[in-house]
C-alpha angles and dihedrals in degrees: 000000000000095000116069129191125220118235110264114245126226109211136156125232133031097310123163092241088070092070097040110131101192134046101170125120135164129209120252113256091046110134110240094232086059090057092046092057090061099045128092119218130270096043109213107168132064116246121216122224113216140172121252091276094054096255109146119249101170144314138258117223122213094228093055089056092047093049091050097048091047091063121096104273088001093147091051089051090052090055089070094050138080125216093259089059094064100031123107125216112280121246101210140198129181109261090231097054116121117261092230091052091053094044092054092049091051096045092110092052093053092056089063095061093224123136110256129197121199128190116224115210140171128240088281095050093253113155110254099165153302129270123187131205087249090057091053093046095047087049089051093050094050091046087052094048089052092050091050090047089055092044090053092050095051091044093051088057094047093042108025117202086243138017128178120187125181122198130181092275101358136076122189118190120186135180134177129185115184117220088214133025091273112028137185105242126105137181135178136184127182137164098218093178130011106289095359120108144192125189138155144177121211140185111213119211107248138007139246124034094349091056089049090053090050091047091053092050090049091048089051093050095046092050095052095036120121100220092182085081119085110284091238084065093052093051089047092053091046091049090052092052092049093051095045093047105038104022097219093309091107138027144158144223121217153144115246114194139177123194133187112210092201099054097024089233114157120186123181143173115212105208101194095308112099097176095123119130137176119216116218113178102312092332118109113198130181114233092209131359092202127058116240094217145036117260118273115273102024104097136032100233111028101172092200120214114225127198130202133199136176108242118214116222110265092040119137122199126193131204121187137172119235093257089081092045098047100039113121132199127217091284091057093250122145122236113269110236086203089073088071089055093051095050093043091052093047091051095047090050089053091046089242115160123251093256088064092051091050093049089051093048091054091045091053090046095054092042087055098050095039111169098355117112121262101252097200144353113293119216131163135174120200118204120196120183105196132198116268 
C-alpha cells in the first residue's frame, strides 16, 4: 500500500486533533503514479509526505493534483515525478494544541476565503493528521450553534414564551416569540408586596449571545431589586449596572411600572420605548408617542421622569415591542395595533379569559404576516384591572 494512515490519537480536551479530517500520508520517494492509483477522484483531502520514520517533509494539496491532472498529458507528466516533487512546505501545529488557540492564530487566513491545509505533528515532528480551514470553520459554526442553543434555553427560562399572573383585582398576561433562537425582548412581573406590583417590558439592543448575556444581567437585577423604592431609583440602579457592565456597547429601551391594586395608582418610567397603549372597548390609544427618557445604559446620570395616573376598574393597558408594530405583510402593510383592541373587546364581552385573548392576538398576527419573515421579536403584556 502506497497510502498509509497515521495512528488515531485518544486525547482529552478541545484539542485540534479531534477535528482532523485526514490521516493519510505517503513516504518520500514514492512515484506519483503509484499514489494516483490508490486515490479516488475527486481528491478532497491533503496528503502528508513523510520520511520512513513518519517525520513530516511536506504536504500535497488537492488543488495541485487537480491542476496538474487537468493539463494536457497531465497524468503522463506525473509518471516521471515523485511525491516530493509536487509537495508544498508543511504548515504545522502540534496535534495537542487547543482548537481555540489554532483558530486565533489562523484568523487572518480565514478572512481571505482560501482553503488552507495544516499538518498536525507530535513533539518529534511525527505526522498525526491533517486539519483544514473548512474543518475549523465547521467546528466554529457547530460550536456557535451549541452556544446559541444554550443561550436560547437559558433565555426561555428567564423570558418564558407565555406567562399568566392573577392578582386579587389584577391580571397580567405576557407573551414573547423570538425572531431568532436568542432574541432581544424581555419582560418581568412580580408582586413584591401584597397588592403591589412591578412589571416591565424591554427591548435589548442586539441579538444572539450578547442578548442572552444582557437578559441574564437583567434577570439577576430584577431578582434582587427592592421595588418598594421609587421607580426612578430602580431605573437609575439598572442604568448604573448597564454602564458598568457594557460600557456603552449595549443598551435597552423599556417601560418600567409599579401598580397598587388597592388605590389603582400606576406609576411608570418610559425609557425610550413609548409603545404603551390603553384599550377602551375596541379602541386602542397610544398614551404617548414619544418616550420621556433616554434608553437605559446610554448616559451617566439619566434623571428619569416618572408619570402617575389613577386607573379606573375595567381598564386594560397594553405594552408591546416594536416587532409587532413594524411587522409587514406581503403588500408592505404594517400590522394594525387596533386588531388587538378588537380581539380584546370580543373576548371581554364573551367573558373569555386573558389567555384566550392572547392566543387569538398571536393567531391574528401570524395570519397577517403569513409567509413573510418575522422581522423582530414580538412581545406583549396585557394588564387588566378588574372590579373588586
